PDB file of C-alpha atoms in Angstrom:
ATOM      1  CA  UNK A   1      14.526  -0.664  25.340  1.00 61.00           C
ATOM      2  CA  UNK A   2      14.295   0.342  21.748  1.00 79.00           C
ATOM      3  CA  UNK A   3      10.952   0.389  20.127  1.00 86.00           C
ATOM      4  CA  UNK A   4      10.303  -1.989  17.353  1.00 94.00           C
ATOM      5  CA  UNK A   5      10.624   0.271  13.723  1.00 96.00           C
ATOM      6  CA  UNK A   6       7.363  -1.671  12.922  1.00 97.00           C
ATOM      7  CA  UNK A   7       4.274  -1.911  14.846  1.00 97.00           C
ATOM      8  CA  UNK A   8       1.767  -3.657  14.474  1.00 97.00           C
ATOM      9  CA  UNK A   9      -1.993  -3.573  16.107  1.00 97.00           C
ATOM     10  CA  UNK A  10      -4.984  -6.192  15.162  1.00 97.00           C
ATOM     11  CA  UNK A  11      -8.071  -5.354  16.314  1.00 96.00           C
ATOM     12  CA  UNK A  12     -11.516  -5.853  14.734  1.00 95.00           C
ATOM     13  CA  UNK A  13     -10.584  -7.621  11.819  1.00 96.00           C
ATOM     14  CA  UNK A  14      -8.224  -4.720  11.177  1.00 98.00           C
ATOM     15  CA  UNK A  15      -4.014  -4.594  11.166  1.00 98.00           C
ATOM     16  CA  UNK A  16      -2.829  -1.116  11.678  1.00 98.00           C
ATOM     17  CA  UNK A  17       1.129  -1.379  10.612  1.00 98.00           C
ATOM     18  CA  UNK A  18       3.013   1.458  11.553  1.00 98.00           C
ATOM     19  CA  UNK A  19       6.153   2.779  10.265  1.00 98.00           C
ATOM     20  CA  UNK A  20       7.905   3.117  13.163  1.00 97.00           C
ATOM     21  CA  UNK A  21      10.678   5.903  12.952  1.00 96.00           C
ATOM     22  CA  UNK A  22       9.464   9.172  13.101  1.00 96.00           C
ATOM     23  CA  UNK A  23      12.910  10.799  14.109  1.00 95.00           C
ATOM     24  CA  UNK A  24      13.903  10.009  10.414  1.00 94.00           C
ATOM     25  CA  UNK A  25      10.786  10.579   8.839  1.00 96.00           C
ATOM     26  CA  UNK A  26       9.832   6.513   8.802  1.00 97.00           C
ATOM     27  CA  UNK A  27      12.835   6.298   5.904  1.00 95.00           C
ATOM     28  CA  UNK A  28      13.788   2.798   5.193  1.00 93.00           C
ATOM     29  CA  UNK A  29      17.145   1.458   6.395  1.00 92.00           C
ATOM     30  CA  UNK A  30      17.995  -2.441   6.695  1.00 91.00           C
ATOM     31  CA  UNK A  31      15.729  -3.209   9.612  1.00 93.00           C
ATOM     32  CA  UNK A  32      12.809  -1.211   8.730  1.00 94.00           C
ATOM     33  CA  UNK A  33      13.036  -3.136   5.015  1.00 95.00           C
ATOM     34  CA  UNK A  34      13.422  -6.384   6.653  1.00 95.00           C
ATOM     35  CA  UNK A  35      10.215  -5.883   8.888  1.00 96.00           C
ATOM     36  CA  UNK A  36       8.230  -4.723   6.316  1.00 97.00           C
ATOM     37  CA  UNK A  37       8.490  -8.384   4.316  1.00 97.00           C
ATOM     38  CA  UNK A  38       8.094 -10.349   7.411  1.00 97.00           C
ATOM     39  CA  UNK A  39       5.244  -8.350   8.540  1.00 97.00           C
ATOM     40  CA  UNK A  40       3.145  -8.363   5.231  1.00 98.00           C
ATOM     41  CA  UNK A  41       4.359 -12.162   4.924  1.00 96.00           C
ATOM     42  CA  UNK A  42       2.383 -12.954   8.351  1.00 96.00           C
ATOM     43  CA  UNK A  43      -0.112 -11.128   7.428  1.00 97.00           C
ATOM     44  CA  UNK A  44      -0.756 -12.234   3.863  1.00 94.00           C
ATOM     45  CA  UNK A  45      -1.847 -15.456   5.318  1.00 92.00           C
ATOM     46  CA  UNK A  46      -3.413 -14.073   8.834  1.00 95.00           C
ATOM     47  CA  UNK A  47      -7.265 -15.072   8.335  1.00 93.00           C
ATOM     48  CA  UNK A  48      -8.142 -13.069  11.945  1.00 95.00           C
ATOM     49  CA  UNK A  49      -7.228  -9.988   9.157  1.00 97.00           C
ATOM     50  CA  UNK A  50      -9.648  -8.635   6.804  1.00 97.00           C
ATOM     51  CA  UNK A  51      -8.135  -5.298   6.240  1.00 98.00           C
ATOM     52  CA  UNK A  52      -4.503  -3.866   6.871  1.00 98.00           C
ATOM     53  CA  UNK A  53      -3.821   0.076   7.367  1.00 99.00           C
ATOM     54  CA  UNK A  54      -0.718   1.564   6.732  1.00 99.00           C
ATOM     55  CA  UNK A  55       0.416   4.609   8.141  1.00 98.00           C
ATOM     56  CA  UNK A  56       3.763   6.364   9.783  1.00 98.00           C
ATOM     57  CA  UNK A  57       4.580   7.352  13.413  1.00 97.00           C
ATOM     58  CA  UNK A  58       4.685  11.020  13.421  1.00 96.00           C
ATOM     59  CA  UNK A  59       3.668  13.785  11.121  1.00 96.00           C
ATOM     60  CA  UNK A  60       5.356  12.124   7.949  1.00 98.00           C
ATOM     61  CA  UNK A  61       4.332   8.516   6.269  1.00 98.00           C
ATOM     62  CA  UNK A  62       7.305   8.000   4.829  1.00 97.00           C
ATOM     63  CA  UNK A  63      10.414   9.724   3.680  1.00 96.00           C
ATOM     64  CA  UNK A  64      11.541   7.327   1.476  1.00 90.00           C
ATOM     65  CA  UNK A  65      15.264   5.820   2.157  1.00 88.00           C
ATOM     66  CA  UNK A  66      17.240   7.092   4.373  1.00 86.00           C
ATOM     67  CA  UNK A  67      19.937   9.369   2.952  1.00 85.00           C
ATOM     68  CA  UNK A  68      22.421   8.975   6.154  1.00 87.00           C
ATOM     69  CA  UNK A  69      22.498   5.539   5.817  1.00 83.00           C
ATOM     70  CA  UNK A  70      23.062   5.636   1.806  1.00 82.00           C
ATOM     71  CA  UNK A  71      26.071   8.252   3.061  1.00 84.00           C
ATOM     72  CA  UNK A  72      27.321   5.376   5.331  1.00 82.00           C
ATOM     73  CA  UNK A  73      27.838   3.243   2.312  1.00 81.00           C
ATOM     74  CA  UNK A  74      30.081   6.118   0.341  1.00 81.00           C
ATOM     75  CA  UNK A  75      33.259   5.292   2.074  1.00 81.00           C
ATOM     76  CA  UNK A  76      32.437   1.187   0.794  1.00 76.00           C
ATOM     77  CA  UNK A  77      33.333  -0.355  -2.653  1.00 80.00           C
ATOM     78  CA  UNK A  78      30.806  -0.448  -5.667  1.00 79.00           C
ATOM     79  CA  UNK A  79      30.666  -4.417  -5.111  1.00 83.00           C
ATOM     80  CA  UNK A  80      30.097  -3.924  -1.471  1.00 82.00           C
ATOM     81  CA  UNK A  81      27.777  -1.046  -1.586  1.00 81.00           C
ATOM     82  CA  UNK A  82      25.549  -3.140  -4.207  1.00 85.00           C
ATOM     83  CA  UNK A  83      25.563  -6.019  -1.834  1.00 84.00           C
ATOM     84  CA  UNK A  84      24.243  -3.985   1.113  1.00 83.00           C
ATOM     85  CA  UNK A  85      21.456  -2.339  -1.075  1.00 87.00           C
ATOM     86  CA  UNK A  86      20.682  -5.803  -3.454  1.00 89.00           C
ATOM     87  CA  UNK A  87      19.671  -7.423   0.267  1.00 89.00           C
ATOM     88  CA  UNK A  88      17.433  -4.328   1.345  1.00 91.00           C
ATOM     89  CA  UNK A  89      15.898  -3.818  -1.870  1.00 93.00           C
ATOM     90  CA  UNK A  90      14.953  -7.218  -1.900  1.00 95.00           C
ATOM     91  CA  UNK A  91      12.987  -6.584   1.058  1.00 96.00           C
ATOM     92  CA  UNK A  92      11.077  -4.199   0.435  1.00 95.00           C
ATOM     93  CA  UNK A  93      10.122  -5.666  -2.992  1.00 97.00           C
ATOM     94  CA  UNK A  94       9.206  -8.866  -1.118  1.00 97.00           C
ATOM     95  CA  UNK A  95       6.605  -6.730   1.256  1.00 97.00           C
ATOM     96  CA  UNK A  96       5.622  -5.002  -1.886  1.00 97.00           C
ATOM     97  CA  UNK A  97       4.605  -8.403  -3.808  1.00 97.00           C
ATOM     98  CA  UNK A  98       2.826  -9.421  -0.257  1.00 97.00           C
ATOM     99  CA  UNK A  99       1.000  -6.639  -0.411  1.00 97.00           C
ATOM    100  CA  UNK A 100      -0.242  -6.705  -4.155  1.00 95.00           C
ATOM    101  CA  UNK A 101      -1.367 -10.356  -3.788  1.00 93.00           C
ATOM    102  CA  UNK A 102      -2.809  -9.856  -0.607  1.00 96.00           C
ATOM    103  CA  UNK A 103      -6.477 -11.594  -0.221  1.00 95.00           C
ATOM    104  CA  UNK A 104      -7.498  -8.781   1.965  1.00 96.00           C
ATOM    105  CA  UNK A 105      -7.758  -4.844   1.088  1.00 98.00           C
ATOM    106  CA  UNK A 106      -5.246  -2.680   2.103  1.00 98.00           C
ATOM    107  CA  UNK A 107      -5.012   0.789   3.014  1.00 99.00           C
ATOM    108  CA  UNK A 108      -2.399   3.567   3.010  1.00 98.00           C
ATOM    109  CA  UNK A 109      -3.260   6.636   5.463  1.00 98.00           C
ATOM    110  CA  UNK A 110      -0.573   9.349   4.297  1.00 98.00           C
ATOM    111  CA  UNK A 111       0.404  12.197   6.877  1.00 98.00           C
ATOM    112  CA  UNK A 112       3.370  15.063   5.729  1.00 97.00           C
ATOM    113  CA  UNK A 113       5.818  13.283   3.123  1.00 97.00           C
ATOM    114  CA  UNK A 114       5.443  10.539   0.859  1.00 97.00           C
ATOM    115  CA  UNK A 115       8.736  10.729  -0.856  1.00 96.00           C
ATOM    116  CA  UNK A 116      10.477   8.041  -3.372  1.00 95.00           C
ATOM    117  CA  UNK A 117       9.933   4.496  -1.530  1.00 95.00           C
ATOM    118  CA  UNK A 118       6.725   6.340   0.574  1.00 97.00           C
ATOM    119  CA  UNK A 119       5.013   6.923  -2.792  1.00 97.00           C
ATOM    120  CA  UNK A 120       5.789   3.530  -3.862  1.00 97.00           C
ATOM    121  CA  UNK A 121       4.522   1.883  -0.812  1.00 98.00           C
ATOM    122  CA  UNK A 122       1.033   3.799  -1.199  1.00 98.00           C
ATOM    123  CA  UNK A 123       0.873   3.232  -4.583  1.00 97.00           C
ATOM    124  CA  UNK A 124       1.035  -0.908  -3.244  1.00 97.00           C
ATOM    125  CA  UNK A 125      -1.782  -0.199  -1.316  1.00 98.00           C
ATOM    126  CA  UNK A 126      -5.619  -1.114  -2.985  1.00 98.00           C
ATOM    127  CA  UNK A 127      -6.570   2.547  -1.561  1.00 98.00           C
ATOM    128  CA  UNK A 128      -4.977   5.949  -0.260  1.00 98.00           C
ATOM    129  CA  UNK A 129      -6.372   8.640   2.362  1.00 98.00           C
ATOM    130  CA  UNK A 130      -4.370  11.962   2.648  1.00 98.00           C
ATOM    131  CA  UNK A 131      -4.623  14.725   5.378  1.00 98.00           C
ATOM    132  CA  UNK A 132      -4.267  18.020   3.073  1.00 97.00           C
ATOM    133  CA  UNK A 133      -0.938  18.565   4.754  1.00 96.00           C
ATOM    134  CA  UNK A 134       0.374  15.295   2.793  1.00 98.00           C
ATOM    135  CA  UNK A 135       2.953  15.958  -0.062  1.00 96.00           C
ATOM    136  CA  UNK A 136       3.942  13.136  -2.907  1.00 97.00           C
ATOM    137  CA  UNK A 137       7.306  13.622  -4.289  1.00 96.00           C
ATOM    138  CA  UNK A 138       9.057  10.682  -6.289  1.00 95.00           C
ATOM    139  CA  UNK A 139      12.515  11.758  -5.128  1.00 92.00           C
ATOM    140  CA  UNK A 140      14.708   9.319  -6.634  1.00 92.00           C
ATOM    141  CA  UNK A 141      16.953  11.355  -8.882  1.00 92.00           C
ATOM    142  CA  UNK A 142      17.628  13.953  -6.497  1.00 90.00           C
ATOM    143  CA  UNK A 143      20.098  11.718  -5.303  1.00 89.00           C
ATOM    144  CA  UNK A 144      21.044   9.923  -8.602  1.00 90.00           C
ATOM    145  CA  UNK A 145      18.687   6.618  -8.329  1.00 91.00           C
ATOM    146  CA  UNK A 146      15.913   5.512 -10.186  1.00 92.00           C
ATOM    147  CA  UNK A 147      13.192   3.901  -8.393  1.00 93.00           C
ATOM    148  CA  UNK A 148      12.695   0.938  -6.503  1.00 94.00           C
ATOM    149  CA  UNK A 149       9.080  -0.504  -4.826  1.00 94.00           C
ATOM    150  CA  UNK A 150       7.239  -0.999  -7.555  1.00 95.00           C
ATOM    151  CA  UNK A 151       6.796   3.023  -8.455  1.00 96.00           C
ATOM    152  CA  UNK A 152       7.906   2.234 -12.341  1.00 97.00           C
ATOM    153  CA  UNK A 153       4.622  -0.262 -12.730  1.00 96.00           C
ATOM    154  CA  UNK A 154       1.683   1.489 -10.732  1.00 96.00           C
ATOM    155  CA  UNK A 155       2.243   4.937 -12.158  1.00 96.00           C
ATOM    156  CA  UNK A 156       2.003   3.880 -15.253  1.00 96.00           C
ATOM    157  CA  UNK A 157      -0.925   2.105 -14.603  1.00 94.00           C
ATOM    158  CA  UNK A 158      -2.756   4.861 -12.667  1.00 94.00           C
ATOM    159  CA  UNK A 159      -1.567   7.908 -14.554  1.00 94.00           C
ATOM    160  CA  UNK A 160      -0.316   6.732 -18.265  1.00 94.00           C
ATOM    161  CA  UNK A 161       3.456   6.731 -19.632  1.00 95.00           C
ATOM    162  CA  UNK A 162       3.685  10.151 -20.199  1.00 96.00           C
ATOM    163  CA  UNK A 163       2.815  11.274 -17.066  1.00 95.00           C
ATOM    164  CA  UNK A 164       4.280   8.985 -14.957  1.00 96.00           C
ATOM    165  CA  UNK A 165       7.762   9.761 -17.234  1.00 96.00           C
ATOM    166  CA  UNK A 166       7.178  13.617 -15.680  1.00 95.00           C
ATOM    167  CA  UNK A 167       6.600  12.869 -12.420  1.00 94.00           C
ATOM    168  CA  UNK A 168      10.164  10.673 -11.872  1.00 95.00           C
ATOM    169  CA  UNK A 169      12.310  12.982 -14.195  1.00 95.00           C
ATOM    170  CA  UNK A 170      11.171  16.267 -13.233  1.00 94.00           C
ATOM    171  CA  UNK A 171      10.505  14.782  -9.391  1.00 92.00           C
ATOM    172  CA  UNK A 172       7.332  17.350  -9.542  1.00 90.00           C
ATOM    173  CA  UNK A 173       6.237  17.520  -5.859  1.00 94.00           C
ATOM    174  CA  UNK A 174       2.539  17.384  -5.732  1.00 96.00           C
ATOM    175  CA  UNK A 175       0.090  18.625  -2.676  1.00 97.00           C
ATOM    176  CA  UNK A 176      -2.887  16.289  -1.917  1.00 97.00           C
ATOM    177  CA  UNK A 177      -5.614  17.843  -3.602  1.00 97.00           C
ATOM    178  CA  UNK A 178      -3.393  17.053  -7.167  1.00 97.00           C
ATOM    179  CA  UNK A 179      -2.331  13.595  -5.770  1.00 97.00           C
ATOM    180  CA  UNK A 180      -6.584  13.222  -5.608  1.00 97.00           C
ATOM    181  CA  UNK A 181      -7.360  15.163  -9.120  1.00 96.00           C
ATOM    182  CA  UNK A 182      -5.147  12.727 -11.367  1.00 95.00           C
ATOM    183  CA  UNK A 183      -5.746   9.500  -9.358  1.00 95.00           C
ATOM    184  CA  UNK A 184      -2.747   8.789  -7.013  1.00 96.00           C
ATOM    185  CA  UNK A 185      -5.182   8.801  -3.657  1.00 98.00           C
ATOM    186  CA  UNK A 186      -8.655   8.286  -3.062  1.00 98.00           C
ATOM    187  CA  UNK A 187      -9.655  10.708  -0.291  1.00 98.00           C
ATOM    188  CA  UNK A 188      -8.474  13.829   0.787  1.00 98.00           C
ATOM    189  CA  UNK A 189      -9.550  15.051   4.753  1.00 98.00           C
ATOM    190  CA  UNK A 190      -8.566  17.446   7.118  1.00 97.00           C
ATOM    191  CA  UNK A 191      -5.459  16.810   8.791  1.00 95.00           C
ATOM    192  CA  UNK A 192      -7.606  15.930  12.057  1.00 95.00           C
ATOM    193  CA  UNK A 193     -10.043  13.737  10.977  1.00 97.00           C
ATOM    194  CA  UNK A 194      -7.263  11.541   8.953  1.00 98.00           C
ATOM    195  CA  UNK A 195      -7.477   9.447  11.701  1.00 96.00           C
ATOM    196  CA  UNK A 196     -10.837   9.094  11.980  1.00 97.00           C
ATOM    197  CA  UNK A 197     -11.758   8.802   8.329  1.00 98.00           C
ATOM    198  CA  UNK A 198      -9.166   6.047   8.093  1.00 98.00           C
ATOM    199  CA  UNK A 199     -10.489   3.823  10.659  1.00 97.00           C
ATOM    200  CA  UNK A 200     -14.073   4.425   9.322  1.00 97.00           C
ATOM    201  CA  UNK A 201     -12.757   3.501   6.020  1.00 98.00           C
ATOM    202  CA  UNK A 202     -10.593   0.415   7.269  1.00 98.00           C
ATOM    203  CA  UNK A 203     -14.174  -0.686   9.226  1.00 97.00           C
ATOM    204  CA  UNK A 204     -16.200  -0.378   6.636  1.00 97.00           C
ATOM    205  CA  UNK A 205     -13.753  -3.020   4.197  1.00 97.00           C
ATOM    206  CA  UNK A 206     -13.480  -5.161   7.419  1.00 97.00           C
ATOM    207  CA  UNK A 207     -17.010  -5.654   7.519  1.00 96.00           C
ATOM    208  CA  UNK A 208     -17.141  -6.496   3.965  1.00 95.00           C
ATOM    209  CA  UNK A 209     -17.506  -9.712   1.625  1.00 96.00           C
ATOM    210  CA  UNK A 210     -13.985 -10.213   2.102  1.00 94.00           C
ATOM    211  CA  UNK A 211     -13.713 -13.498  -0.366  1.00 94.00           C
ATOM    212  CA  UNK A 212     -15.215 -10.946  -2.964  1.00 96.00           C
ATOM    213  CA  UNK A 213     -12.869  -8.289  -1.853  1.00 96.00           C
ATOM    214  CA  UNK A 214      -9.939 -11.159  -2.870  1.00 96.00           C
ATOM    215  CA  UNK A 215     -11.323 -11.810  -5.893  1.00 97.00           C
ATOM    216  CA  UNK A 216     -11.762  -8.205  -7.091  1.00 97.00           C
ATOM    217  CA  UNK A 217      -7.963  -7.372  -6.372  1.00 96.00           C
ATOM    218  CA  UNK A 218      -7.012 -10.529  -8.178  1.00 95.00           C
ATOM    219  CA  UNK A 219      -8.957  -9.580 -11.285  1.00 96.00           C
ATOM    220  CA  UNK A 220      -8.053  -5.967 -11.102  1.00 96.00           C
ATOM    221  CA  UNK A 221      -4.035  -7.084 -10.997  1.00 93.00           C
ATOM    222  CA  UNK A 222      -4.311  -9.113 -14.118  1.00 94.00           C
ATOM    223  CA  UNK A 223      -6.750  -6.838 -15.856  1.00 94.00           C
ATOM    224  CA  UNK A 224      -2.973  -5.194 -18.300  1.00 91.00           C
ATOM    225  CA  UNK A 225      -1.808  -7.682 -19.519  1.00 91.00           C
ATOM    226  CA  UNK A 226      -4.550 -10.615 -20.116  1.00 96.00           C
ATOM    227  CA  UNK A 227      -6.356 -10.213 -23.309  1.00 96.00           C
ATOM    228  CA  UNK A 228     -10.171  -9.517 -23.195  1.00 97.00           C
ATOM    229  CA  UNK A 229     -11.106 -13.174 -23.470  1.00 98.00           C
ATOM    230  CA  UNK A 230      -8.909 -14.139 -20.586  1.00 97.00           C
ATOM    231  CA  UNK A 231      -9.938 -11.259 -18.582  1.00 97.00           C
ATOM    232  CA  UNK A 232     -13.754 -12.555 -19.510  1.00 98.00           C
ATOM    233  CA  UNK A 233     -12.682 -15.955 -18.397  1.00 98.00           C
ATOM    234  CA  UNK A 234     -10.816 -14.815 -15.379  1.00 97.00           C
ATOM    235  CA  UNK A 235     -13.905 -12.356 -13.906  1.00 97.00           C
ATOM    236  CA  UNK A 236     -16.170 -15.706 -14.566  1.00 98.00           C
ATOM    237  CA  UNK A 237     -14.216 -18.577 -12.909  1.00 97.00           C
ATOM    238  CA  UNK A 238     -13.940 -15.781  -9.963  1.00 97.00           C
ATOM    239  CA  UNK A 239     -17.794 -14.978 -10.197  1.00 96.00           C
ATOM    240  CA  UNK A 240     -18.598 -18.543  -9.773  1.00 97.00           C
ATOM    241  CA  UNK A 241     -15.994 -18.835  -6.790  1.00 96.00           C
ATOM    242  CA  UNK A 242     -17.760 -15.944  -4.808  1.00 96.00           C
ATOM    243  CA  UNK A 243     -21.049 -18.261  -5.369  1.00 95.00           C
ATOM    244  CA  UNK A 244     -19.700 -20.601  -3.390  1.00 95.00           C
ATOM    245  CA  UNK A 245     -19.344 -18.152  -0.121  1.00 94.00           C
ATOM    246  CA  UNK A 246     -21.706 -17.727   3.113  1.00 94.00           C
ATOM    247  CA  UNK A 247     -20.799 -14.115   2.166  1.00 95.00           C
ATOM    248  CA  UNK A 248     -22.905 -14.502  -1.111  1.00 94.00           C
ATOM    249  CA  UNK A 249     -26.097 -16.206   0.910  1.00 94.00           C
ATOM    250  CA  UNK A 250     -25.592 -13.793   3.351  1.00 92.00           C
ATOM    251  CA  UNK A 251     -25.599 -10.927   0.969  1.00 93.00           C
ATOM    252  CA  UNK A 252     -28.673 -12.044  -1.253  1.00 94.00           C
ATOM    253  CA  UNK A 253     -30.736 -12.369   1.710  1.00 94.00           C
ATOM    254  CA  UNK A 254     -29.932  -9.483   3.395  1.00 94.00           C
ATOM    255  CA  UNK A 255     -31.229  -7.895   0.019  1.00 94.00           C
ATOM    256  CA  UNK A 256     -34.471  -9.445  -0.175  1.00 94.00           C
ATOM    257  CA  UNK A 257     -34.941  -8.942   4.088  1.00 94.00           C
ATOM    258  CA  UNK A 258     -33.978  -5.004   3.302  1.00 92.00           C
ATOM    259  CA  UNK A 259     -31.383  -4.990   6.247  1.00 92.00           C
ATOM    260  CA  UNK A 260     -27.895  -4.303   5.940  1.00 93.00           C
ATOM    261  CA  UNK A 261     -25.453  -7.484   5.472  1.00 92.00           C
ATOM    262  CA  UNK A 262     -23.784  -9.120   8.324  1.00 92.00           C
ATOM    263  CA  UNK A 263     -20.722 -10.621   6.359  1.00 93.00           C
ATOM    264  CA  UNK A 264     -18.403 -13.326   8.249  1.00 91.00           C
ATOM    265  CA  UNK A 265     -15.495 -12.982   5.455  1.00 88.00           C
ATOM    266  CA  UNK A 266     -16.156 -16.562   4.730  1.00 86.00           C
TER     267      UNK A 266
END
């Protein structure tokens, strides 16, 4: 029986979705796209989650599309190659959308290579751990594309126009320690403790005030284009929303008892 090409495990709070191909490197064909948007769909709205990893079966996170399957399409019409593609690329941006709005952090833990739609898929993510054996590589012209997955409005966000211009023109390949240094991770680790470091992180967000955690993401994803006095508006109708949370109680007296907080996510 074949294995689904995305797993997914809940335990504690947590979702740990895994990229299930590591033959091909976790590249994306049809069924791998058309997991990832029902699996971030479901768990958008899951309230049992409080934090979602993602990471790929394997040594690699994720390849990026999957070049035999683009070769399939060669022999095909322009019209009927565009068709195929238009329906994938749909899905993907649909599981990319799911996870920008989603009211819960998530997490990308990055093994070997992130190449074209891998880097846009961590760059989705709220956060990013790399093993020092992780690679970032945009990809896309190689082959003649541009990019897809939401790669053309995070790096611009994270690492300015210019930048971001260099990295998808002169597909630059960059090791973890430079992914870190100009802001396209958060952690780098040993490539045996990625693992470990991920689930510590992923517990530690689990355990957290996660109406707050919502509410930051929210503000932080409108913070380019509102003006300042929307932004200011924004942060306090969200502010007084979080004062309306166990999670807040919780938190205040846990301050004044000097204990750690027990948040419920509620």
């Amino acid at each position: 029986m074949t294995e689904p090409v995305i797993l997914v495990d809940k335990k504690d709070n947590i979702a740990l979705v895994t990229l299930n191909r590591p033959l091909a490197l976790n590249t994306m064909n049809v069924q791998m796209a058309t997991g990832l948007r029902q699996t971030f769909a479901d768990l958008e709205y899951d309230e049992g989650v409080r934090c979602v990893v993602i990471k790929g079966a394997g040594e690699h996170f994720c390849a990026g599309g999957d070049v035999q399957f683009f070769a399939s399409l060669i022999k095909d019409s322009s019209e009927e190659r565009k068709g195929i593609i238009h329906s994938l690329i749909a899905d993907i941006h649909d599981a990319i959308i799911s996870i920008r709005r989603m009211p819960k952090p998530v997490l990308t833990s990055v093994r070997g290579a992130a190449a074209g739609f891998g880097v846009s898929l961590m760059l989705a993510a709220d956060l990013a751990v790399a093993s020092k054996n992780a690679y970032f590589k945009l990809a896309y012209t190689d082959i003649g594309l541009s990019p897809d997955g939401g790669a053309t409005f995070a790096l611009p966000r994270i690492l300015g126009q210019r930048r971001a211009m260099q990295l998808i023109l002169m597909n630059d390949s960059l090791n973890s320690e430079a992914a870190c240094n100009i802001g396209m991770i958060n952690w780098v680790v040993e490539d045996d403790v990625l693992e470990e470091k991920t689930l510590e992180i992923a517990k530690k967000l689990a355990k957290g005030p996660t109406e707050a955690f919502t509410h930051v993401k929210e503000a932080l994803n409108n913070t380019f284009h509102n003006t300042l006095a929307q932004q200011l508006d924004l942060e306090k109708n969200l502010f007084l929303s979080c004062l309306e949370t166990q999670d807040f109680a919780e938190g205040v007296m846990s301050f004044l008892e000097k204990r750690n907080p027990n948040f419920k996510g509620e």
